[in-house]
XYZ file of C-alpha atoms in Angstrom:
252
model
C -1.596 12.354 5.248
C -0.020 8.815 4.447
C 0.135 8.378 1.372
C 1.268 11.903 -0.190
C 4.410 10.022 -1.291
C 2.112 8.088 -3.510
C -0.351 10.705 -5.086
C -1.063 10.380 -8.435
C 1.016 13.281 -10.490
C -1.352 16.198 -11.965
C -4.318 15.129 -10.220
C -6.077 17.676 -7.693
C -8.122 17.137 -4.135
C -10.325 19.393 -2.305
C -11.314 17.982 0.739
C -14.813 19.445 2.160
C -16.276 19.559 5.285
C -20.248 19.222 4.305
C -21.820 19.118 0.618
C -24.837 17.978 -0.624
C -22.978 15.901 -3.016
C -19.315 15.287 -3.949
C -21.093 14.492 -7.254
C -23.307 17.855 -7.516
C -19.758 20.009 -6.176
C -17.612 18.188 -9.028
C -20.338 19.224 -11.733
C -20.583 23.311 -9.745
C -16.262 23.067 -9.997
C -15.595 21.687 -13.530
C -15.563 24.337 -15.835
C -12.881 25.817 -13.628
C -10.868 22.329 -13.539
C -7.914 21.192 -16.595
C -7.473 18.343 -15.164
C -8.532 15.390 -12.597
C -9.682 16.639 -9.155
C -11.005 14.257 -6.117
C -13.725 15.792 -4.134
C -13.939 13.940 -0.938
C -16.590 15.246 2.561
C -16.436 14.343 5.859
C -20.374 14.389 4.895
C -22.901 14.161 2.248
C -26.833 15.782 2.628
C -27.919 14.340 -0.473
C -25.763 11.578 -1.218
C -27.489 8.997 -4.145
C -27.184 6.027 -5.027
C -28.030 4.448 -8.521
C -31.478 5.255 -9.940
C -31.838 8.393 -8.009
C -31.565 6.432 -4.331
C -30.901 8.148 -1.182
C -27.105 7.041 -0.107
C -26.593 6.571 3.278
C -24.044 9.380 4.022
C -22.731 8.882 7.505
C -19.228 10.583 8.595
C -16.707 8.490 8.425
C -17.123 7.074 5.925
C -16.029 7.830 2.260
C -17.970 9.903 0.004
C -16.073 10.656 -2.614
C -15.749 11.672 -6.591
C -13.176 11.688 -8.860
C -14.085 14.280 -11.527
C -12.778 13.213 -15.631
C -12.639 15.764 -18.497
C -13.151 12.149 -21.184
C -12.505 12.579 -24.782
C -14.110 9.448 -26.131
C -17.677 8.460 -26.903
C -19.772 7.932 -24.554
C -19.819 4.294 -24.265
C -16.140 3.759 -23.833
C -16.398 6.758 -20.927
C -19.027 4.258 -19.159
C -16.056 1.623 -18.910
C -15.032 3.668 -16.433
C -16.431 1.639 -13.984
C -14.825 -0.549 -14.401
C -11.737 0.848 -13.559
C -12.939 2.342 -10.358
C -14.505 -0.851 -8.958
C -11.032 -2.601 -9.644
C -9.158 0.455 -7.806
C -11.580 0.034 -5.406
C -10.782 -3.596 -4.732
C -7.039 -2.578 -5.059
C -7.089 -0.565 -2.102
C -9.559 -2.379 -0.049
C -6.862 -5.129 -0.649
C -3.512 -2.823 -0.099
C -5.504 -1.674 3.216
C -6.824 -4.703 4.777
C -4.359 -7.544 3.440
C -7.691 -9.405 2.832
C -7.497 -10.453 -0.951
C -9.764 -12.901 -0.880
C -12.384 -10.777 0.651
C -13.500 -8.414 -1.681
C -15.870 -9.643 -4.740
C -16.732 -7.612 -7.947
C -20.988 -7.281 -8.937
C -22.044 -6.381 -11.943
C -22.279 -3.667 -12.580
C -20.659 -1.395 -10.179
C -20.869 -2.859 -6.265
C -17.582 -3.905 -4.802
C -18.651 -6.646 -1.722
C -16.950 -7.632 1.229
C -17.927 -11.637 2.902
C -20.737 -11.493 0.418
C -22.442 -7.995 1.674
C -22.043 -4.603 -0.490
C -19.444 -2.091 1.385
C -18.942 0.362 -1.759
C -21.003 1.079 -4.947
C -20.010 3.382 -7.855
C -22.125 5.848 -9.423
C -21.385 7.912 -13.129
C -22.556 10.956 -13.805
C -21.570 12.890 -16.804
C -22.518 15.812 -18.568
C -21.892 17.702 -21.983
C -23.834 18.567 -25.095
C -24.802 16.411 -27.976
C -23.419 12.754 -27.697
C -20.114 14.315 -26.460
C -19.288 13.772 -22.528
C -17.308 17.009 -21.411
C -16.828 16.179 -17.823
C -17.363 12.736 -15.899
C -17.915 12.366 -12.168
C -16.918 8.582 -10.507
C -18.913 8.844 -7.511
C -17.896 6.731 -4.890
C -19.032 5.533 -1.448
C -17.595 3.273 0.993
C -19.369 2.131 4.276
C -15.661 2.378 6.752
C -17.283 2.835 9.359
C -21.144 1.884 9.251
C -23.660 0.505 7.062
C -27.175 1.294 6.303
C -29.857 -0.911 8.063
C -31.230 -4.225 5.959
C -34.727 -2.665 6.134
C -33.437 0.741 4.079
C -31.927 -1.875 0.979
C -34.646 -2.974 -1.344
C -35.899 -6.281 -0.484
C -33.232 -8.892 -2.576
C -30.843 -6.526 -2.131
C -27.373 -8.231 -0.937
C -27.346 -7.096 2.632
C -24.418 -3.761 3.431
C -21.933 -3.969 5.639
C -18.908 -1.965 6.918
C -15.114 -2.708 6.681
C -15.292 -1.726 10.579
C -17.562 -4.159 11.135
C -16.580 -7.094 8.840
C -12.884 -7.120 9.627
C -12.111 -4.948 12.905
C -9.866 -2.395 11.333
C -10.903 1.449 11.470
C -9.858 3.415 8.304
C -10.083 7.288 8.112
C -12.039 8.482 4.565
C -8.680 10.732 3.757
C -6.387 7.578 4.603
C -8.592 5.577 2.020
C -8.361 8.571 -0.557
C -4.556 7.907 -0.629
C -4.741 4.084 -1.140
C -7.333 4.979 -3.785
C -6.673 7.628 -5.656
C -3.193 5.765 -7.292
C -5.015 2.699 -7.707
C -7.281 4.485 -9.982
C -4.776 6.014 -11.978
C -2.994 3.091 -12.752
C -6.317 1.860 -13.679
C -6.998 4.662 -15.876
C -3.502 4.774 -17.389
C -4.050 1.293 -18.588
C -8.139 2.033 -19.851
C -5.723 4.457 -21.984
C -2.888 2.862 -23.279
C -4.623 -1.082 -23.771
C -8.339 -0.249 -23.706
C -10.861 -2.395 -22.362
C -9.373 -5.592 -22.746
C -7.181 -5.424 -19.419
C -9.712 -4.258 -16.817
C -12.696 -6.803 -18.685
C -10.459 -9.351 -17.648
C -9.092 -8.082 -14.272
C -12.771 -7.631 -13.365
C -13.829 -11.239 -14.568
C -10.735 -12.626 -12.053
C -12.765 -11.163 -9.258
C -16.515 -11.575 -10.249
C -18.988 -12.484 -7.630
C -21.208 -15.384 -9.025
C -19.397 -15.780 -12.451
C -20.875 -19.427 -13.879
C -23.860 -19.250 -11.113
C -27.169 -18.725 -11.721
C -28.391 -14.961 -11.159
C -31.007 -12.796 -11.663
C -31.578 -9.582 -13.723
C -33.970 -7.272 -13.878
C -34.861 -4.290 -16.110
C -37.578 -2.176 -15.440
C -40.583 -4.488 -14.963
C -38.517 -7.439 -16.474
C -36.944 -10.152 -14.750
C -34.464 -12.114 -16.170
C -32.971 -15.375 -14.920
C -30.018 -17.970 -16.259
C -26.170 -18.529 -16.064
C -24.118 -15.510 -14.941
C -21.026 -16.462 -18.631
C -19.288 -13.016 -18.659
C -19.591 -9.622 -19.920
C -18.219 -9.129 -22.926
C -16.176 -6.100 -24.900
C -18.653 -3.436 -23.988
C -19.270 -3.916 -19.964
C -22.808 -5.859 -20.801
C -23.643 -8.763 -18.465
C -23.717 -11.881 -20.843
C -26.306 -14.059 -19.229
C -26.655 -17.930 -20.797
C -30.358 -18.786 -20.989
C -32.364 -21.957 -22.189
C -32.123 -20.532 -25.835
C -28.718 -19.191 -25.769
C -26.866 -16.036 -24.296
C -28.087 -12.687 -23.985
C -26.662 -9.330 -23.771
C -27.897 -7.015 -21.033
C -26.290 -3.360 -21.175
C -27.764 -2.618 -17.796
C -29.804 -4.241 -15.325
C -30.372 -4.490 -11.296
C -28.766 -7.753 -10.135
C -29.652 -10.154 -7.731
C -28.698 -13.472 -6.352
């Protein structure tokens, strides 16, 4: 494997051929693991995106989950979605040399030339208010993207890395770039909190300062994408002032 020399110390990995979903596999293994572990599958038979949507998982794309055992409150644990997005961008840039091509879409997508190339799904298990295990699920369209007809109306077009750049990158090679990139952001998060992640994320945010739409349930709000706050919430500037939106689907 190309990046073994850079593999983060103390982090395990399991390469699997076929699983239902890497998040599900990570949770099954969680009681027997004491440290972080990456699970990467050749293909998934029941991959999921946000809001339990099916995630197309053909062989050759990246289907992976990082399992962690966090100790912070749930709201703090959830901020790791931004660490994952930053790590994804770092991995893409390291492998392609195209820093201007990749942007971050709130709350948890990575864009390539304006289309969605990767998504992140955080799931957790625990008792009461605590989080015992965190699964950071990551899907990357390395060689193939869903058809436009497979995504909801108004959503960004799906794209693949191969289609947009001509580069064919194997999932294992992508993992070798992604794992150390995530470890760097995790170390920064542990030492300095969310502030440096927030600043870095905003530096690469898609449509910052532009008018966007945020849909929560049946309500859609339109306004200028002003920033994200210290909790990771979207701050939308409307005529009556700024509105903080903790969770929503964003449309451009």
